Every structure is written in structure tokens, then in C-alpha cells.
Coordinates of C-alpha atoms in Angstrom, one line a residue:
M29 CA 70.4 88.0 105.5
K30 CA 69.3 88.5 109.1
R31 CA 72.2 89.4 111.4
L32 CA 72.9 87.3 114.4
T33 CA 73.1 89.1 117.8
T34 CA 76.2 87.0 118.6
F35 CA 78.3 88.7 116.0
R36 CA 81.1 90.9 117.4
S37 CA 80.6 94.7 116.9
Q38 CA 84.3 95.4 117.5
F39 CA 87.4 93.4 116.9
D40 CA 89.6 92.8 119.9
F41 CA 93.0 94.3 119.2
Q42 CA 93.7 94.9 122.8
S43 CA 94.7 91.3 123.5
I44 CA 97.4 91.3 120.7
R45 CA 100.6 93.2 120.3
W46 CA 99.9 94.2 116.7
K47 CA 102.5 97.0 116.6
D48 CA 105.2 94.5 117.4
M49 CA 103.8 92.0 114.9
I50 CA 103.4 94.3 112.0
R51 CA 106.6 96.3 111.2
W52 CA 107.3 96.8 107.6
F53 CA 109.1 100.0 106.4
P54 CA 112.2 98.7 104.6
G55 CA 115.1 101.0 103.9
H56 CA 114.2 101.2 100.2
M57 CA 111.0 103.0 101.1
H58 CA 112.8 105.8 102.9
K59 CA 115.2 106.1 100.0
G60 CA 112.3 106.1 97.5
M61 CA 110.6 109.0 99.3
K62 CA 113.9 111.0 99.3
D63 CA 114.6 110.3 95.6
L64 CA 111.1 111.4 94.8
E65 CA 111.5 114.7 96.6
E66 CA 114.9 115.4 94.9
S67 CA 113.3 114.8 91.4
L68 CA 110.4 117.1 91.9
L69 CA 111.8 119.9 89.8
R70 CA 112.1 117.5 86.8
I71 CA 108.5 116.1 87.2
D72 CA 105.5 117.5 85.3
G73 CA 102.8 115.2 86.8
I74 CA 102.2 112.5 89.4
V75 CA 100.2 109.3 89.0
E76 CA 99.4 107.7 92.4
L77 CA 98.0 104.2 92.5
H78 CA 96.1 102.8 95.4
D79 CA 93.8 99.8 96.1
A80 CA 90.1 100.6 95.5
R81 CA 89.1 98.4 98.5
I82 CA 91.0 100.6 100.9
P83 CA 90.5 104.2 99.6
H84 CA 91.5 105.5 103.1
S85 CA 93.8 102.9 104.7
G86 CA 97.4 103.1 103.8
R87 CA 97.4 106.3 101.8
N88 CA 100.4 108.4 102.8
P89 CA 99.3 112.0 103.6
E90 CA 103.0 113.0 103.6
L91 CA 103.2 111.8 100.0
Y92 CA 100.5 114.1 98.9
K93 CA 101.6 117.0 101.0
R94 CA 105.3 116.9 100.0
L95 CA 105.0 115.8 96.4
V96 CA 101.8 117.3 95.1
G97 CA 100.9 120.1 97.5
G98 CA 98.4 121.5 95.1
H99 CA 101.1 122.5 92.6
K100 CA 101.7 119.3 90.5
P101 CA 99.0 117.7 88.3
H102 CA 97.8 114.6 90.3
V103 CA 95.8 111.6 89.1
L104 CA 94.8 109.0 91.6
I105 CA 94.1 105.5 90.1
L106 CA 92.1 103.2 92.4
N107 CA 93.1 99.8 91.0
K108 CA 91.4 96.5 91.5
S109 CA 88.0 98.1 91.5
D110 CA 86.5 94.8 90.3
L111 CA 87.2 93.5 93.8
A112 CA 85.6 96.4 95.6
D113 CA 81.9 96.8 96.5
P114 CA 80.4 98.7 93.5
N115 CA 78.1 100.6 96.0
Y116 CA 81.1 102.3 97.4
L117 CA 83.0 103.3 94.3
N118 CA 81.5 106.8 94.0
K119 CA 81.6 107.3 97.8
S120 CA 85.3 106.7 97.8
I121 CA 85.8 109.4 95.1
E122 CA 83.8 111.8 97.1
Y123 CA 85.7 110.9 100.3
I124 CA 89.1 111.6 98.6
Q125 CA 88.1 114.8 96.9
I126 CA 86.9 116.3 100.2
E127 CA 90.6 116.4 101.3
Q128 CA 92.1 116.7 97.8
P129 CA 89.7 118.6 95.6
N130 CA 92.1 119.1 92.7
T131 CA 92.9 115.4 92.4
Q132 CA 91.4 113.4 89.5
V133 CA 90.2 110.0 90.8
I134 CA 89.8 107.1 88.4
H135 CA 88.6 103.5 89.2
T136 CA 89.9 100.7 87.1
N137 CA 91.2 97.1 87.0
L138 CA 94.6 97.2 85.3
M139 CA 94.6 93.4 84.7
S140 CA 91.7 93.6 82.4
I141 CA 91.8 97.3 81.2
D142 CA 90.9 97.8 77.6
L143 CA 92.5 100.1 75.0
K144 CA 89.8 102.8 75.2
E145 CA 90.0 103.1 79.0
L146 CA 93.8 103.1 79.1
T147 CA 93.8 105.8 76.4
N148 CA 91.3 107.8 78.3
I149 CA 93.4 107.7 81.5
F150 CA 96.5 108.8 79.7
G151 CA 94.6 111.5 77.9
R152 CA 93.2 112.9 81.2
L153 CA 96.6 113.0 82.8
L154 CA 98.3 114.6 79.7
Q155 CA 95.5 117.3 79.6
Q156 CA 96.1 118.2 83.2
I157 CA 99.9 118.5 82.6
V158 CA 99.5 120.6 79.4
E159 CA 97.0 123.0 81.1
S160 CA 99.1 123.4 84.3
P161 CA 102.0 125.9 84.7
R162 CA 105.4 124.2 84.2
Y163 CA 107.5 127.0 85.7
T164 CA 111.2 126.0 85.3
R165 CA 110.3 123.3 82.7
S166 CA 108.3 125.6 80.4
S167 CA 111.0 125.5 77.7
T168 CA 111.3 121.7 77.8
L169 CA 109.5 119.8 75.0
E170 CA 109.3 116.4 76.8
Y171 CA 107.0 115.6 79.7
N172 CA 108.1 113.6 82.8
I173 CA 105.7 111.6 85.0
V174 CA 106.3 109.7 88.1
V175 CA 104.2 106.8 89.3
C176 CA 104.0 106.2 93.0
G177 CA 101.8 104.6 95.7
I178 CA 101.6 101.7 98.2
P179 CA 103.4 98.4 97.5
N180 CA 101.9 95.8 95.2
V181 CA 99.1 97.9 93.8
G182 CA 100.0 97.7 90.1
K183 CA 102.5 100.6 89.4
S184 CA 104.8 98.6 87.2
T185 CA 101.8 97.0 85.5
F186 CA 100.5 100.4 84.6
I187 CA 103.8 101.5 83.1
N188 CA 104.1 98.4 81.1
K189 CA 100.5 98.7 79.7
L190 CA 101.2 102.3 78.6
R191 CA 104.5 101.4 77.0
N192 CA 102.9 98.5 75.1
L193 CA 100.1 100.7 73.9
F194 CA 101.8 103.9 72.8
V195 CA 105.3 102.9 71.7
N196 CA 104.7 99.3 70.9
K197 CA 107.5 98.1 73.2
R198 CA 107.7 95.1 75.4
S199 CA 107.2 95.3 79.2
C200 CA 110.3 96.8 80.9
E201 CA 109.3 96.9 84.5
Q202 CA 109.4 93.8 86.6
V203 CA 106.1 92.9 88.3
G204 CA 105.3 90.4 90.9
A205 CA 102.5 89.1 93.2
N206 CA 104.2 90.1 96.4
P207 CA 105.0 93.6 97.7
G208 CA 108.5 95.0 97.4
V209 CA 109.4 93.9 93.9
T210 CA 110.4 97.4 92.8
R211 CA 113.0 98.6 95.3
T212 CA 114.6 101.6 93.6
M213 CA 113.4 104.5 91.5
S214 CA 113.7 103.4 87.9
E215 CA 115.3 105.2 85.0
K216 CA 113.1 107.2 82.6
V217 CA 111.0 105.0 80.3
K218 CA 109.4 106.4 77.2
I219 CA 105.7 105.7 77.0
S220 CA 104.7 108.1 74.2
N221 CA 106.4 109.6 71.1
R222 CA 103.8 112.3 70.3
P223 CA 104.0 114.1 72.6
K224 CA 107.3 112.8 74.0
V225 CA 106.4 111.5 77.5
F226 CA 108.7 109.7 79.9
V227 CA 107.7 107.9 83.1
R228 CA 109.6 106.7 86.2
D229 CA 108.5 103.8 88.5
T230 CA 109.1 104.1 92.2
P231 CA 109.1 101.5 95.1
G232 CA 105.9 101.2 97.1
I233 CA 105.8 103.7 99.9
L234 CA 103.9 103.5 103.2
E235 CA 103.9 105.6 106.2
P236 CA 106.8 104.8 108.6
R237 CA 104.3 104.2 111.4
L238 CA 100.8 102.9 110.5
K239 CA 98.1 104.8 112.3
S240 CA 95.9 102.0 113.6
A241 CA 95.4 98.2 113.9
N242 CA 92.5 98.4 111.5
E243 CA 94.6 100.1 108.8
S244 CA 97.5 97.7 109.3
F245 CA 95.3 94.6 109.0
R246 CA 93.5 96.0 105.9
L247 CA 96.9 96.5 104.2
L248 CA 97.7 92.8 105.0
L249 CA 94.3 91.7 103.5
T250 CA 95.1 93.5 100.2
N251 CA 98.6 92.1 100.2
S252 CA 100.1 95.6 100.3
I253 CA 102.4 94.4 103.2
P254 CA 103.5 90.8 103.6
I255 CA 102.5 88.4 106.4
Q256 CA 105.9 87.9 107.9
Q257 CA 104.9 85.7 110.9
R258 CA 102.8 82.6 110.3
E259 CA 101.4 82.9 113.7
L260 CA 99.9 86.2 112.7
S261 CA 97.8 84.5 110.0
D262 CA 95.3 83.0 112.6
I263 CA 94.5 86.5 113.9
I264 CA 94.3 88.0 110.4
A265 CA 91.9 85.2 109.4
D266 CA 89.7 86.0 112.4
Y267 CA 89.7 89.7 111.3
C268 CA 88.6 88.5 107.8
L269 CA 85.7 86.7 109.4
F270 CA 84.8 89.7 111.5
L271 CA 84.6 92.0 108.5
L272 CA 82.6 89.5 106.4
N273 CA 80.0 89.3 109.2
K274 CA 80.1 93.1 109.8
Y275 CA 79.5 93.9 106.2
D276 CA 76.8 91.2 105.7
K277 CA 78.9 89.0 103.4
Q278 CA 78.2 85.7 105.1
R279 CA 76.5 83.8 102.2
L280 CA 79.7 83.1 100.1
Y281 CA 81.9 82.0 103.0
M282 CA 79.1 79.7 104.2
K283 CA 78.9 78.1 100.8
Y284 CA 82.6 77.8 100.4
C285 CA 83.1 76.2 103.9
E286 CA 79.9 74.1 103.5
L287 CA 78.4 75.6 106.7
D288 CA 74.7 75.6 107.3
R289 CA 74.7 78.9 109.2
P290 CA 77.0 82.0 109.7
T291 CA 79.5 81.8 112.5
D292 CA 81.6 84.2 114.5
D293 CA 84.0 81.4 115.5
I294 CA 87.1 81.4 113.4
L295 CA 88.0 77.9 114.6
T296 CA 84.8 76.6 112.9
V297 CA 85.8 78.2 109.6
L298 CA 89.4 77.1 109.6
T299 CA 88.5 73.5 110.6
A300 CA 86.0 73.4 107.7
I301 CA 88.6 74.7 105.2
A302 CA 91.3 72.3 106.5
K303 CA 88.9 69.4 105.9
L304 CA 87.8 70.5 102.5
K305 CA 91.3 71.5 101.3
H306 CA 93.1 68.6 103.0
C307 CA 95.4 71.0 105.0
T308 CA 97.2 68.6 107.4
Q309 CA 100.4 68.6 109.3
V310 CA 102.3 66.1 111.4
Y311 CA 102.3 66.8 115.2
G312 CA 104.7 64.5 116.9
N313 CA 103.6 61.0 115.7
K314 CA 100.1 62.1 114.6
R315 CA 98.7 63.9 111.6
G316 CA 96.2 66.7 112.3
Y317 CA 94.6 69.7 110.7
D318 CA 97.0 72.5 109.7
L319 CA 94.9 75.4 110.9
T320 CA 97.6 78.0 110.2
G321 CA 97.7 76.7 106.6
A322 CA 93.9 77.0 106.5
A323 CA 94.1 80.5 107.8
L324 CA 96.6 81.5 105.0
H325 CA 94.3 80.0 102.5
F326 CA 91.2 81.9 103.9
I327 CA 93.2 85.2 103.7
H328 CA 94.2 84.5 100.2
E329 CA 90.7 83.7 99.1
I330 CA 89.2 86.9 100.6
S331 CA 92.0 88.9 99.0
K332 CA 91.3 87.6 95.5
G333 CA 87.5 88.1 95.8
T334 CA 86.2 84.6 96.4
F335 CA 83.8 85.8 99.1
G336 CA 82.4 88.7 97.0
Q337 CA 83.3 92.3 96.3
I338 CA 84.3 94.0 99.5
T339 CA 85.4 97.5 100.3
F340 CA 87.3 97.0 103.5
D341 CA 87.0 100.7 104.4
Q342 CA 83.2 100.6 104.1
D343 CA 82.8 101.6 107.7
I344 CA 84.9 104.8 107.2
L345 CA 82.9 105.7 104.1
D346 CA 79.6 105.0 105.9
E347 CA 80.8 107.4 108.7
M348 CA 81.5 110.1 106.1
E349 CA 78.0 109.6 104.7
K350 CA 76.5 109.9 108.1
E351 CA 78.3 113.1 108.9
K352 CA 77.3 114.5 105.6
S353 CA 73.7 113.7 106.2
N354 CA 73.8 115.2 109.7
D355 CA 75.3 118.4 108.2
T356 CA 72.5 118.6 105.6
N357 CA 69.8 118.1 108.3
L358 CA 71.4 120.8 110.5
F359 CA 71.4 123.2 107.5
R360 CA 67.7 122.5 106.7
T361 CA 66.8 123.0 110.4
N362 CA 68.6 126.3 110.6
T363 CA 67.2 127.4 107.3
G364 CA 63.7 126.7 108.6
R365 CA 64.3 128.6 111.7
I366 CA 65.5 131.6 109.8
K367 CA 62.4 131.6 107.5
K368 CA 60.1 131.4 110.6
S369 CA 61.9 134.4 112.2
I370 CA 61.4 136.4 109.0

């Protein structure tokens, strides 16, 4: 689709006090990180879960540095890959392994994962653990794994799937559609008898201070942090529209909103949704469109993939690809100069 010159090239974060509007680092996160560090000597491997749509945003570098540090087997599962742009799945793996070359990265969708894929993930993790030095735990016959990552990314779902598969037990970890369901580090749960493997769930952990407005808003779009103020929903919805236009994803939102052309005006989109979904509210003695309700609906729809498969960190991965291409061209140029001088 031909891009319109009226589309914004940058989102205006300057006019909003996003740092005051997005503050979500509950006390259980700090305690969760502390408990994780204290349990390191009893852990043989770490499974980190993250959202495939944001392979960069929200990943806690302190989590990797303090828990993994290159010494513990580490598998990173990028969940909800069915909602991410398939053209960026391999790029996201490449991006992560530049910084963490020893990390195994796996894309999946835990809600529809099949027996073969789940067995493969467990096998790869177990192989890493068996082949790695166990130091003080070398005489222990059982293996302990900890599952960690950002909130609401599927950690408890992953544990329940493994438990159902390998020990034929019912789900034991509570799951929910909102972030913050798991609030404490769980007791050991057996997920395999041969070999004997135990796993512990942890509360979702974010950085105490999010690095940028882009990162914060992308965590909101993936429901990794909750929208705590309804008035923030209008701004987040506008950011949704900005990304859909930026990544050339206009067709599906035009169809959904019954628009005859793309738009950069969020009021046009929200009014269309309010009409179609009958979002109304009483203002004084009159009933009018509930644009805040329409904004929340729009955010929910983009989060569940109604407007197509989107990698929200696409711009970051594109920048990495550009830098890689520039480095390759520079190498070729320098190689050519050397050959000529010879």
C-alpha cells in the first residue's frame, strides 16, 4: 500500500508525562529478584520467557547478568510467536545472540504447542544442563530449573504444560490474562520422573525504571504491564495507530473500522469503533460516544492480533540489519583496497 506523506514519522512523547503515567514495579518484583539470586546455588538451568513481538523491549539486562552470567544453561522462549511478524522471527534470534551468544532461543506459541514441540524444548534444555558443569551440585541426582521473565508472558502456562505431559498431573500453577497473577517464587514442582526434574515459577520481573517511552508503551500493548489510568488509553491507542501506519499495516484496521482510506487521526478511528461497537456513555443529560472505551477496545484488538501479525520492535531489528549491512559493505570496500594495493 502506498504510504501517505501525512503519516507521522515520530510519535510525540514530549507533550505527555509518560514517566508519571507508567509506574509499575510492585514490591513482589523486587522480592522475586532477591529470591532468585539467593536460590542460584540450587539451580541447574534457567528458562526465560519473553514476548516474541518485543524481543528487545522489556528484557531485563540485570536478570541475564546476575542470574545467567554465562555460567548457567539458559534457554530463552519467545512466546506468542503466532502474533509476531514471521519476517522478523529469525532477525530477533540473531539480535539476541549478538549480546548473548550462549543462549538458545526458541520461538513458540504455548497456547497451541503440540506434544512434539514441547518435548523438543524440554530435551534441548535438559541436554544443555547435562552437558554443563554443575559444580557444587555434581553429586545431586535431581535437576532444578527456574522459569522467569516479564509479567503475563506464559511462565505458569509453560510449567503446567510440562507437568501435564511428563508426569501426567493436573495444572498446579495459577494462570491469568492479566499481569501479576504469580506474586511469589513457587515451591518446587516435579515435571519429570526420568530424569527427576523440578521447576520453580517466579513472579514477572521488569526493570525498576523503564528505559524509554517506546519500551513502556510496547509493554502496555502486549499486556505485560496493566493500563492503570483510563485516560492513558487514548494516548496508547494513538500510539497503536502510529505503529500500524509506520509498519504498513493499514489494510486490516481500515477494514475493521470500515474506513475507505488510512488515517493518522486517532479520533477518526475511535469514533468509527464507537459507532460499530455501540460504545456509548452518558454525559450529563445526553448520551454520546465513549471514546475511552473505544480506545481500550482498539488496544485489546491489536494485542490479540486482529490487525495482523506485528513485531512492535521491528524498527530496532531493522536498525540492526542496517548496521550489519553497513559493516559488510565497509569490509568489502577495505578488502578491495587491500587487493589493489597488493
